[in-house]
């Protein structure tokens, strides 16, 4: 803990945040001054007196993490980063919300040094913070000596989060915070900005929870009634919260801070007017007057700037840790190297060396298996090469098959590399984002594909943040059968393919599944999603070398001399494409089958490769037990798609495939129709005898 400034200096330091927020929002003519003004005093106490970070090295691995879950208050964190000495010059604050500035409307990781996660979708920041605190706890269990010699504890930092009423109203905060209580993430300290205001006004009409009781029931340590404008009270609360982090059985802490939104604005404080709009010139002037701030916009008086500058302190924090790390390295050289590798997100040489044998082993098995089982087989083989794996499932471990041989179950007081997240799909996805952002583990988590809708915004966030998370989504179509339309995905795979930066794999057999895993693991710039079948599928590839073809996302699986048409199959329908090819060949129509396990990866191949696999001159039919529209970009307006444009039904899977016309007969009829059209310049009527179809 750093020496407290005098009350007057503390007040001025907080006012520096207020004025920077007011001026930046005023200049941008948009933004949210209310939260930064209301939380400025809390921010001064936390950042100036407690936060252990190093502005000159934002990536120092044992730094405390800070998450602004109420990301609309972005000027709060930009002001803090600038003032404490991060590489965020004042010119960036002047360019708040401008194209290519480092000060986007909401904080974005990878754009602004010191921003740990992208926040803005309310409730997800606190959930990311839970993931970060979980990663810290797991790493401490795995790497600290835990032999009573605390001097060698190289992982021991806190995760702090600011959140508003909005985050607490969002359901995901329940999912994540409830789990944080169960897991006793005692180094997680959250500050509730209890200002009673959200966009529509005073929250009494829509938010009357007893938040302290709610968090107590989760098993949190709750510090109530803290005056969020009283530095001494805030300081005391933080000290008491930090004490929990030192306890063997400590709890996460919620500090409930009563604040006034827009504190400092004489006419707008305490109203929702100040939540998300510029104050206006007259009120800016009145605020300056009220705060006794006489500087021009974007000018900080030297004594206040000096008081805020945390660079020297940060270097000292880091040095002190380096001493520990050196002692640790000399005692545990392998573990030190392993930790550093994992924090960088690099793969080990063991992985590269072992991967060919994984593919060999997968190809050696001829039996038909579901791709969810093929995924588990791949995990069994990959996990020994990837100690950074941290798997889990939202209460469907036995269905998603995310656990692997020898995995250890992570629990409150037990390190593990597989976790039951409970029925919390959205929470799980956001927690995984926090884990990967923290570093040290490679998270993957499972649920049914249909419930990707629950987690979708967190999947989107992993893509936006370019983070390596692997989403394991089983029961990927009507092929799951009797559970019926509530559980059967129709539009999910096509719509997930549209999330920029997300690679959606829908593998067709064992090798394709193993390659999908490898590609997800090897990606450094984004998430992957594996859509896996419940039902058994035959082996299509039996040579490990074929892995290279699969890595292209789409490839020629089976070709015939003089092919007159292309059939694109994906996932469980690739085998239908293969059967149709054989039947068509018997009828004298040679075709090519293209397997397309990942359209996103295929789209990144060269034009030459794409045109080689899918020649523009050949009529093309695509088949997928999903909404058909997505395939238009590959088959064109003149091709045909065999898909399902309605919800499914409850029945055994084979009956459903027949009912919806996802059949070889229909593929064959489509190919014949197109081939006939090409030779006679008009198409045969497409036999549309099956229930729903867009063709
Ligand atoms: C998931 C999500 N829904 C809606 C919004 C739009 N939004 C931004 S701030 C806000 C109100 C938040 O209220 P509160 O947390 O109390 O913030 P304060 O008014 O105190 O700044 C809303 C609805 C959002 N950012 N994220």
XYZ file of C-alpha atoms and ligand atoms in Angstrom:
721
model
C 0.000 0.000 0.000
C 1.207 3.469 -0.877
C 1.100 6.449 1.469
C -2.248 8.254 1.319
C -2.143 11.760 -0.166
C -3.441 14.648 1.886
C -7.234 14.970 1.673
C -6.866 18.077 -0.456
C -4.464 16.416 -2.884
C -6.719 13.343 -3.042
C -9.638 15.600 -3.900
C -7.709 17.302 -6.663
C -6.456 14.003 -8.043
C -10.020 12.756 -8.283
C -11.089 16.032 -9.828
C -8.453 15.573 -12.523
C -10.350 12.449 -13.591
C -13.651 14.324 -13.490
C -12.440 17.191 -15.599
C -10.700 14.967 -18.142
C -13.929 12.983 -18.557
C -16.014 16.144 -18.861
C -13.680 17.765 -21.401
C -13.166 14.661 -23.532
C -16.902 13.963 -23.745
C -17.558 17.620 -24.470
C -15.022 17.635 -27.300
C -16.264 14.332 -28.759
C -19.859 15.519 -28.309
C -20.641 12.029 -27.075
C -19.740 9.715 -24.237
C -20.583 9.092 -20.618
C -19.261 11.576 -18.043
C -21.532 10.466 -15.177
C -19.808 7.250 -14.093
C -16.224 8.615 -14.226
C -17.299 11.636 -12.173
C -19.143 9.447 -9.675
C -16.374 6.871 -9.294
C -13.409 9.257 -9.371
C -12.815 9.156 -5.616
C -12.938 5.359 -5.516
C -10.570 5.263 -8.490
C -8.101 7.560 -6.769
C -7.951 5.384 -3.673
C -7.676 2.115 -5.588
C -5.280 3.156 -8.331
C -3.156 5.531 -6.335
C -2.858 3.593 -3.106
C -3.468 -0.101 -3.750
C -3.204 -1.236 -7.362
C 0.080 -3.021 -8.063
C 0.775 -2.389 -11.701
C 3.602 -1.120 -13.828
C 2.586 1.515 -16.367
C 5.837 1.104 -18.283
C 5.220 -2.629 -18.620
C 1.478 -3.244 -18.995
C 2.132 -6.959 -19.517
C 4.012 -7.669 -16.276
C 2.549 -11.049 -15.487
C 1.831 -10.659 -11.786
C 0.191 -7.237 -12.080
C -3.160 -6.681 -10.435
C -5.906 -6.833 -13.032
C -8.426 -4.016 -13.303
C -11.712 -4.337 -15.187
C -14.094 -1.485 -15.879
C -17.230 -3.567 -16.234
C -19.345 -0.426 -16.668
C -17.369 0.177 -19.848
C -19.494 3.125 -20.941
C -17.506 5.059 -18.332
C -14.440 4.558 -20.525
C -13.067 8.031 -19.857
C -12.470 6.877 -16.288
C -9.955 4.254 -17.344
C -8.438 6.429 -20.077
C -7.875 9.196 -17.536
C -6.336 6.701 -15.087
C -4.052 5.174 -17.689
C -2.891 8.563 -18.888
C -2.376 9.963 -15.413
C -0.504 6.976 -14.018
C 1.928 6.962 -16.939
C 0.841 4.400 -19.519
C 1.667 5.070 -23.140
C -1.515 7.026 -23.616
C -0.598 10.657 -24.266
C -3.019 13.509 -23.685
C -3.490 13.808 -27.448
C -5.269 10.443 -27.317
C -7.681 11.743 -24.700
C -8.308 14.760 -26.893
C -9.151 12.320 -29.686
C -11.645 10.390 -27.574
C -13.989 8.354 -29.796
C -12.221 9.393 -33.020
C -11.224 6.999 -35.793
C -7.935 5.213 -35.073
C -7.497 6.807 -31.658
C -6.507 4.631 -28.693
C -9.562 5.911 -26.877
C -12.522 4.104 -28.415
C -16.065 4.657 -27.164
C -15.762 1.632 -24.903
C -12.418 0.247 -23.670
C -10.897 -2.248 -26.088
C -8.125 -4.675 -25.238
C -5.253 -4.621 -27.697
C -5.939 -1.004 -28.628
C -5.198 0.824 -25.395
C -2.207 -0.212 -23.291
C -3.405 -1.179 -19.819
C -6.937 -2.154 -20.847
C -7.279 -5.779 -19.773
C -10.543 -6.634 -21.532
C -13.044 -5.087 -23.870
C -16.076 -3.946 -21.930
C -19.322 -2.322 -22.904
C -21.808 -5.187 -23.038
C -22.892 -4.838 -19.416
C -22.334 -7.778 -17.098
C -19.563 -9.310 -19.138
C -16.713 -7.322 -17.634
C -17.399 -8.601 -14.133
C -17.676 -12.096 -15.609
C -14.304 -11.646 -17.311
C -12.956 -10.521 -13.943
C -14.234 -13.771 -12.418
C -12.301 -15.642 -15.129
C -9.160 -13.637 -14.373
C -9.442 -14.298 -10.646
C -10.012 -17.990 -11.381
C -6.926 -18.105 -13.600
C -4.908 -16.427 -10.840
C -6.087 -18.980 -8.298
C -5.375 -21.930 -10.584
C -1.919 -20.667 -11.497
C -1.106 -20.010 -7.833
C -2.143 -23.578 -7.016
C -0.154 -24.982 -9.907
C 3.013 -22.893 -9.756
C 3.522 -21.427 -6.281
C 5.556 -23.812 -4.110
C 2.642 -24.065 -1.651
C 5.059 -25.466 0.869
C 4.781 -22.725 3.419
C 7.486 -20.665 1.741
C 5.467 -17.650 0.652
C 8.633 -15.847 -0.360
C 8.546 -17.837 -3.586
C 4.908 -17.124 -4.419
C 5.247 -15.766 -7.908
C 1.513 -15.593 -8.545
C -0.363 -13.538 -5.993
C -2.230 -10.640 -7.457
C -5.720 -9.208 -7.084
C -8.426 -8.662 -9.665
C -10.459 -5.486 -9.201
C -13.660 -4.654 -11.018
C -15.881 -1.585 -11.140
C -19.505 -2.216 -11.964
C -22.737 -0.313 -12.025
C -26.409 -1.106 -11.569
C -26.554 -2.156 -15.211
C -24.022 -4.961 -14.714
C -25.946 -6.177 -11.683
C -29.242 -6.197 -13.557
C -27.781 -8.338 -16.338
C -28.393 -12.044 -15.711
C -24.825 -12.977 -16.542
C -23.635 -11.223 -13.390
C -25.642 -13.782 -11.449
C -24.079 -16.684 -13.325
C -20.513 -15.502 -12.872
C -20.732 -14.053 -9.359
C -22.551 -17.063 -7.990
C -19.763 -19.299 -9.282
C -17.112 -16.920 -7.926
C -18.663 -17.291 -4.472
C -18.751 -21.073 -4.688
C -15.136 -21.173 -5.830
C -14.123 -18.649 -3.157
C -12.187 -16.416 -5.487
C -10.942 -14.372 -2.584
C -8.639 -12.172 -4.637
C -11.577 -10.747 -6.560
C -12.703 -7.348 -5.293
C -15.660 -5.644 -6.964
C -16.902 -2.104 -6.402
C -20.583 -1.450 -6.951
C -21.265 2.085 -8.104
C -24.537 2.382 -6.219
C -25.778 5.659 -7.662
C -29.403 4.633 -8.156
C -29.396 5.816 -11.770
C -29.451 4.054 -15.108
C -30.394 5.373 -18.525
C -34.138 5.536 -18.001
C -33.781 7.401 -14.721
C -33.954 6.458 -11.039
C -33.762 2.676 -10.792
C -36.467 2.189 -8.129
C -38.958 1.328 -10.849
C -36.900 -1.573 -12.242
C -34.118 -2.533 -9.851
C -35.009 -3.120 -6.214
C -32.877 -6.179 -5.412
C -31.194 -6.310 -2.062
C -27.769 -6.496 -3.673
C -25.793 -7.039 -0.447
C -28.043 -9.961 0.520
C -27.801 -11.327 -2.988
C -24.015 -11.381 -2.854
C -23.952 -12.700 0.697
C -26.078 -15.598 -0.474
C -23.454 -16.308 -3.157
C -20.861 -16.603 -0.423
C -19.235 -13.206 -0.942
C -17.828 -10.941 1.698
C -19.983 -7.818 1.396
C -18.907 -4.441 2.711
C -22.011 -2.275 2.880
C -22.758 1.428 3.118
C -19.409 2.775 1.995
C -19.534 6.448 1.106
C -17.990 6.414 -2.357
C -16.848 10.000 -1.949
C -15.096 9.429 1.386
C -11.524 8.403 0.643
C -10.848 7.152 4.153
C -13.920 4.899 4.109
C -13.018 3.531 0.685
C -9.449 2.902 1.783
C -10.602 1.016 4.876
C -12.952 -1.129 2.784
C -10.205 -2.037 0.333
C -7.869 -3.010 3.141
C -10.481 -5.255 4.645
C -11.272 -6.790 1.238
C -7.592 -7.469 0.615
C -7.375 -9.260 3.944
C -9.828 -11.821 2.521
C -7.314 -12.542 -0.207
C -4.757 -13.585 2.392
C -7.151 -15.916 4.226
C -6.989 -19.625 3.534
C -10.773 -19.635 3.270
C -11.341 -16.058 2.158
C -14.225 -14.894 -0.004
C -14.549 -12.542 -2.946
C -15.569 -9.073 -1.819
C -18.244 -6.682 -3.006
C -17.748 -3.137 -1.771
C -21.059 -1.314 -1.991
C -20.264 2.330 -2.656
C -22.957 4.968 -2.404
C -22.092 7.541 -5.027
C -23.626 10.445 -6.856
C -23.567 10.122 -10.626
C -21.886 13.141 -12.196
C -20.510 14.265 -8.818
C -19.095 17.757 -9.265
C -21.602 18.981 -11.818
C -23.673 21.538 -9.888
C -26.874 21.188 -11.909
C -26.728 17.679 -13.333
C -25.203 15.533 -10.584
C -27.589 12.864 -9.379
C -29.650 12.872 -12.587
C -29.707 10.571 -15.565
C -28.919 13.559 -17.823
C -25.283 13.142 -16.911
C -25.172 9.399 -17.605
C -24.492 9.498 -21.323
C -24.333 12.997 -22.749
C -21.953 15.921 -22.846
C -22.651 18.438 -20.098
C -22.807 21.411 -22.462
C -20.563 24.480 -22.361
C -22.415 26.265 -19.552
C -22.437 23.248 -17.247
C -18.791 22.484 -18.033
C -17.943 25.996 -16.896
C -20.113 25.640 -13.801
C -18.437 22.314 -12.975
C -14.966 23.862 -13.295
C -16.095 26.615 -10.968
C -17.621 24.222 -8.465
C -14.495 22.053 -8.385
C -12.162 25.030 -8.268
C -10.454 23.824 -11.433
C -9.088 26.699 -13.457
C -6.914 24.983 -16.036
C -7.684 24.888 -19.747
C -9.077 21.619 -21.133
C -6.576 18.749 -21.153
C -4.082 20.521 -18.896
C -3.201 18.930 -15.563
C -1.310 21.059 -13.011
C 2.191 19.687 -12.409
C 1.753 18.768 -8.714
C -1.346 16.725 -9.528
C 0.307 15.074 -12.532
C 3.308 14.202 -10.374
C 1.164 12.755 -7.636
C -0.565 10.509 -10.150
C 2.576 9.302 -11.923
C 2.925 5.648 -10.911
C 5.803 4.662 -13.174
C 8.546 4.629 -10.549
C 6.346 2.762 -8.082
C 5.426 0.307 -10.815
C 9.053 -0.378 -11.611
C 9.655 -1.046 -7.925
C 6.706 -3.427 -7.710
C 8.001 -5.271 -10.695
C 11.582 -5.337 -9.376
C 10.436 -6.743 -6.070
C 8.622 -9.471 -7.979
C 11.609 -10.101 -10.254
C 13.691 -10.867 -7.165
C 11.109 -13.469 -6.174
C 10.956 -14.803 -9.703
C 14.749 -15.164 -9.887
C 14.811 -17.105 -6.629
C 11.946 -19.230 -7.928
C 13.724 -19.809 -11.222
C 16.861 -21.040 -9.527
C 14.861 -23.456 -7.410
C 12.299 -24.503 -10.053
C 13.847 -23.750 -13.444
C 11.473 -25.952 -15.446
C 8.359 -24.581 -13.817
C 9.555 -21.007 -14.293
C 10.147 -21.616 -17.991
C 6.802 -23.354 -18.327
C 4.968 -20.471 -16.663
C 6.640 -17.946 -18.920
C 5.840 -19.983 -22.027
C 2.232 -20.316 -21.070
C 1.802 -16.673 -20.160
C 3.085 -15.792 -23.634
C 0.518 -18.154 -25.146
C 3.180 -20.065 -27.048
C 2.841 -23.762 -27.772
C 5.519 -26.129 -26.502
C 7.871 -28.035 -28.789
C 6.295 -31.189 -27.316
C 3.043 -30.209 -28.991
C 4.568 -29.836 -32.438
C 6.535 -33.059 -32.021
C 3.550 -35.046 -30.813
C 0.877 -33.861 -33.232
C 1.659 -36.215 -36.166
C 1.241 -39.207 -33.856
C -2.140 -37.827 -32.771
C -3.330 -37.807 -36.382
C -1.846 -41.287 -36.997
C -3.620 -42.675 -34.003
C -6.959 -41.118 -35.010
C -6.705 -42.486 -38.552
C -5.911 -45.971 -37.324
C -9.446 -46.400 -35.949
C -11.939 -47.523 -38.573
C -15.085 -47.548 -36.456
C -17.978 -45.146 -36.916
C -18.157 -42.641 -34.103
C -19.946 -39.420 -33.298
C -17.726 -36.393 -33.782
C -18.346 -35.459 -30.122
C -16.679 -38.787 -29.253
C -13.985 -38.161 -31.867
C -13.442 -34.838 -30.088
C -12.946 -36.590 -26.762
C -10.558 -39.057 -28.392
C -8.613 -36.099 -29.782
C -8.574 -34.509 -26.320
C -7.219 -37.716 -24.787
C -4.327 -37.550 -27.232
C -3.790 -33.780 -27.193
C -4.075 -33.122 -23.460
C -0.695 -34.654 -22.578
C 0.845 -32.229 -25.104
C -1.093 -29.249 -23.779
C -0.748 -28.768 -20.023
C -2.333 -25.352 -20.576
C -5.692 -26.906 -21.447
C -8.464 -25.823 -19.091
C -11.649 -27.566 -20.133
C -15.164 -27.498 -18.863
C -18.812 -27.819 -19.599
C -22.015 -26.055 -18.624
C -23.351 -29.121 -16.828
C -23.192 -31.381 -19.884
C -19.800 -33.003 -19.430
C -21.133 -36.480 -20.184
C -22.845 -35.245 -23.354
C -20.252 -32.785 -24.599
C -17.443 -35.201 -23.737
C -15.112 -32.357 -22.865
C -13.327 -34.314 -20.156
C -10.300 -36.387 -21.050
C -8.291 -39.272 -19.648
C -6.507 -38.237 -16.495
C -8.095 -34.794 -16.239
C -8.445 -33.382 -12.745
C -11.629 -31.714 -11.625
C -11.119 -28.122 -10.510
C -12.953 -27.295 -7.292
C -12.970 -24.646 -4.620
C -9.820 -25.911 -2.941
C -8.425 -28.152 -5.576
C -6.442 -27.369 -8.685
C -7.801 -29.001 -11.789
C -7.877 -28.741 -15.551
C -11.547 -29.476 -16.107
C -14.404 -27.666 -14.442
C -18.130 -28.013 -14.091
C -19.365 -24.480 -14.730
C -22.930 -25.444 -13.820
C -25.827 -24.499 -16.085
C -24.286 -21.161 -17.017
C -23.546 -21.046 -20.744
C -23.128 -17.276 -21.041
C -21.211 -17.059 -17.786
C -18.915 -19.879 -18.875
C -18.123 -18.202 -22.187
C -17.377 -14.855 -20.530
C -15.343 -16.508 -17.770
C -13.328 -18.301 -20.452
C -12.639 -14.904 -22.021
C -11.315 -13.735 -18.666
C -9.138 -16.826 -18.278
C -7.522 -16.438 -21.673
C -7.025 -12.702 -21.209
C -5.317 -13.362 -17.897
C -3.017 -15.888 -19.514
C -1.587 -19.200 -18.392
C -4.419 -21.457 -19.579
C -6.117 -22.302 -22.854
C -9.807 -22.498 -22.027
C -12.395 -24.552 -23.825
C -15.962 -25.207 -22.777
C -18.919 -27.212 -23.919
C -22.671 -26.984 -24.236
C -25.306 -27.946 -26.807
C -24.992 -25.959 -30.021
C -28.521 -24.583 -29.663
C -27.504 -22.899 -26.435
C -24.757 -21.012 -28.201
C -27.533 -18.419 -28.397
C -27.215 -18.024 -24.644
C -23.472 -17.526 -24.830
C -23.404 -15.818 -28.189
C -22.386 -12.332 -27.130
C -19.430 -13.680 -25.174
C -18.427 -15.766 -28.198
C -18.642 -12.578 -30.220
C -16.481 -10.816 -27.637
C -13.791 -13.507 -27.848
C -13.756 -12.881 -31.611
C -13.701 -9.101 -31.222
C -10.851 -9.397 -28.715
C -9.012 -11.922 -30.953
C -8.698 -14.400 -28.099
C -8.051 -18.119 -28.346
C -11.085 -19.717 -26.754
C -12.425 -23.020 -28.060
C -16.191 -23.415 -27.871
C -17.223 -27.080 -27.985
C -20.820 -27.296 -29.198
C -22.265 -30.767 -29.514
C -25.672 -32.067 -30.664
C -25.326 -29.922 -33.718
C -28.486 -30.599 -35.776
C -31.695 -32.582 -36.171
C -29.281 -35.502 -35.922
C -29.708 -35.351 -32.155
C -33.182 -36.783 -32.686
C -35.806 -37.209 -30.023
C -35.061 -34.152 -27.853
C -36.839 -32.215 -30.568
C -36.828 -28.694 -31.983
C -35.922 -26.895 -28.753
C -32.583 -28.665 -28.843
C -32.016 -28.949 -32.601
C -29.897 -26.283 -34.238
C -31.078 -24.964 -37.576
C -29.829 -21.410 -37.959
C -26.958 -21.599 -35.479
C -24.062 -22.799 -37.582
C -24.815 -20.453 -40.496
C -25.240 -17.467 -38.220
C -22.156 -18.266 -36.145
C -20.119 -18.387 -39.354
C -21.002 -14.710 -39.786
C -19.230 -13.585 -36.607
C -16.050 -11.945 -37.907
C -12.941 -13.729 -36.661
C -14.701 -16.840 -35.347
C -13.710 -20.095 -37.045
C -16.675 -22.454 -37.044
C -15.684 -26.074 -37.634
C -18.232 -28.732 -38.440
C -16.061 -31.800 -38.946
C -17.212 -34.931 -40.755
C -15.097 -37.640 -39.144
C -12.338 -38.453 -36.678
C -9.442 -36.878 -38.548
C -11.376 -33.736 -39.431
C -12.290 -33.413 -35.752
C -8.683 -33.794 -34.606
C -7.552 -31.235 -37.186
C -10.270 -28.841 -36.041
C -8.878 -29.116 -32.515
C -5.329 -28.571 -33.745
C -6.340 -25.494 -35.730
C -8.193 -24.081 -32.731
C -5.180 -24.705 -30.504
C -2.724 -23.201 -32.985
C -4.737 -20.050 -33.653
C -3.218 -17.029 -31.984
C -5.703 -14.468 -33.123
C -9.166 -15.681 -32.394
C -11.651 -18.222 -31.132
C -12.864 -21.415 -32.738
C -16.134 -23.237 -32.393
C -16.497 -26.945 -32.962
C -20.005 -28.078 -33.973
C -20.102 -31.781 -33.258
C -22.569 -34.556 -33.913
C -24.381 -36.642 -31.377
C -24.839 -39.460 -33.899
C -22.191 -41.809 -35.263
C -20.475 -40.961 -38.535
C -18.282 -43.210 -40.686
C -14.555 -42.676 -41.127
C -13.896 -40.776 -44.353
C -10.162 -40.141 -44.088
C -7.646 -42.811 -43.142
C -4.318 -41.154 -43.947
C -2.752 -38.802 -41.427
C -1.278 -36.782 -44.307
C -4.811 -35.753 -45.222
C -4.675 -33.469 -42.195
C -2.947 -30.907 -44.409
C -5.937 -30.846 -46.751
C -8.387 -30.499 -43.867
C -6.396 -27.541 -42.558
C -7.513 -25.622 -45.643
C -11.089 -25.597 -44.349
C -12.483 -27.056 -47.576
C -10.902 -29.583 -49.889
C -11.592 -32.204 -52.535
C -12.550 -35.297 -50.617
C -13.374 -37.495 -53.588
C -12.991 -36.650 -57.250
C -13.973 -38.363 -60.496
C -12.626 -37.922 -63.969
C -14.849 -35.612 -65.995
C -16.880 -34.530 -62.966
C -20.048 -32.798 -64.130
C -21.022 -31.309 -60.767
C -19.687 -30.603 -57.289
C -21.400 -31.744 -54.125
C -20.341 -29.842 -51.017
C -20.886 -31.666 -47.760
C -20.146 -30.565 -44.245
C -20.206 -32.369 -40.904
C -22.633 -35.241 -40.686
C -23.918 -34.639 -44.227
C -20.558 -35.262 -45.883
C -21.215 -38.978 -45.780
C -24.480 -38.385 -47.664
C -22.545 -36.514 -50.323
C -20.218 -39.512 -50.640
C -23.122 -41.961 -50.973
C -24.796 -39.736 -53.550
C -21.550 -39.581 -55.507
C -21.404 -43.397 -55.647
C -25.046 -43.668 -56.751
C -24.626 -40.956 -59.379
C -21.502 -42.656 -60.695
C -23.502 -45.841 -61.097
C -26.014 -43.798 -63.103
C -23.206 -42.501 -65.305
C -22.812 -39.051 -63.753
C -19.324 -38.408 -62.406
C -19.124 -35.816 -59.608
C -16.687 -34.282 -57.165
C -17.286 -34.236 -53.415
C -15.876 -31.307 -51.493
C -15.755 -31.552 -47.741
C -16.099 -28.152 -46.102
C -15.438 -28.480 -42.373
C -14.723 -24.769 -41.939
C -15.955 -22.178 -44.410
C -14.169 -19.397 -42.514
C -10.787 -21.022 -43.032
C -11.625 -21.930 -46.643
C -12.472 -18.290 -47.314
C -8.952 -17.304 -46.237
C -7.341 -19.499 -48.905
C -6.141 -17.962 -52.167
C -8.643 -17.359 -54.955
C -6.705 -19.870 -57.031
C -7.171 -22.575 -54.409
C -10.852 -21.777 -53.906
C -11.486 -21.840 -57.652
C -9.562 -25.072 -57.998
C -11.720 -26.761 -55.348
C -14.981 -25.173 -56.497
C -14.614 -24.458 -60.220
C -16.964 -21.727 -61.364
C -17.743 -23.802 -64.435
C -19.292 -26.700 -62.512
C -22.817 -26.670 -61.131
C -22.756 -27.088 -57.375
C -25.047 -28.603 -54.786
C -24.470 -28.082 -51.069
C -25.988 -30.192 -48.324
C -26.184 -29.337 -44.647
C -28.810 -30.120 -42.018
C -29.053 -26.413 -41.249
C -30.551 -23.249 -42.713
C -29.686 -23.297 -46.423
C -29.131 -19.618 -47.191
C -25.498 -19.537 -46.099
C -24.428 -21.853 -48.924
C -25.608 -19.495 -51.656
C -22.216 -17.850 -51.711
C -20.660 -21.140 -52.785
C -23.354 -22.542 -55.077
C -24.496 -19.219 -56.557
C -28.051 -18.478 -57.576
C -28.009 -21.272 -60.065
C -26.820 -23.975 -57.710
C -28.921 -25.859 -55.216
C -28.860 -26.180 -51.457
C -30.360 -29.008 -49.513
C -31.046 -27.740 -46.049
C -33.760 -27.001 -43.510
C -35.409 -23.616 -43.255
C -37.804 -24.437 -40.427
C -37.473 -25.738 -36.900
C -36.953 -29.470 -36.431
C -39.205 -32.093 -34.924
C -39.040 -34.625 -32.144
C -38.362 -38.078 -33.605
C -35.537 -40.545 -34.123
C -32.791 -38.975 -36.232
C -33.114 -41.259 -39.302
C -36.829 -40.408 -39.531
C -36.035 -36.710 -39.332
C -33.422 -36.836 -42.085
C -36.055 -38.481 -44.287
C -38.817 -36.132 -43.206
C -36.760 -33.035 -43.982
C -35.324 -34.450 -47.186
C -31.689 -34.443 -46.130
C -31.175 -37.585 -48.173
C -28.984 -39.016 -50.880
C -32.059 -39.261 -53.139
C -32.532 -35.564 -52.939
C -28.856 -34.786 -53.515
C -28.891 -37.044 -56.544
C -32.047 -35.433 -57.909
C -30.502 -31.997 -57.450
C -27.329 -32.983 -59.265
C -29.272 -34.604 -62.101
C -31.432 -31.534 -62.449
C -28.427 -29.214 -62.661
C -26.501 -31.445 -65.033
C -29.583 -31.718 -67.258
C -29.977 -27.958 -67.218
C -26.371 -27.449 -68.209
C -26.697 -29.739 -71.197
C -30.200 -28.633 -72.247
C -30.105 -25.094 -70.936
C -33.127 -25.645 -68.745
C -33.433 -27.429 -65.423
C -35.612 -30.373 -64.606
C -38.199 -29.524 -61.988
C -36.660 -30.219 -58.607
C -38.654 -32.958 -56.868
C -39.717 -31.056 -53.823
C -41.788 -33.761 -52.216
C -40.265 -33.397 -48.799
C -41.545 -31.130 -46.111
C -39.745 -27.799 -45.903
C -37.168 -26.606 -48.365
C -36.129 -23.370 -49.925
C -35.287 -25.015 -53.212
C -25.807 -5.598 -22.428
C -26.001 -4.124 -22.529
N -27.250 -3.645 -22.592
C -27.458 -2.311 -22.723
C -26.398 -1.457 -22.784
C -26.647 0.041 -22.953
N -26.341 0.742 -21.689
C -25.178 1.357 -21.482
S -25.057 2.029 -19.958
C -26.614 1.500 -19.548
C -27.178 1.796 -18.189
C -26.248 1.386 -17.146
O -26.629 1.850 -15.922
P -25.557 1.934 -14.752
O -24.736 0.717 -14.749
O -26.266 2.265 -13.517
O -24.615 3.092 -15.229
P -24.585 4.609 -14.732
O -25.905 5.219 -15.135
O -24.391 4.594 -13.272
O -23.444 5.206 -15.485
C -27.190 0.818 -20.606
C -28.557 0.248 -20.582
C -25.113 -2.019 -22.709
N -24.007 -1.274 -22.767
N -24.946 -3.343 -22.553
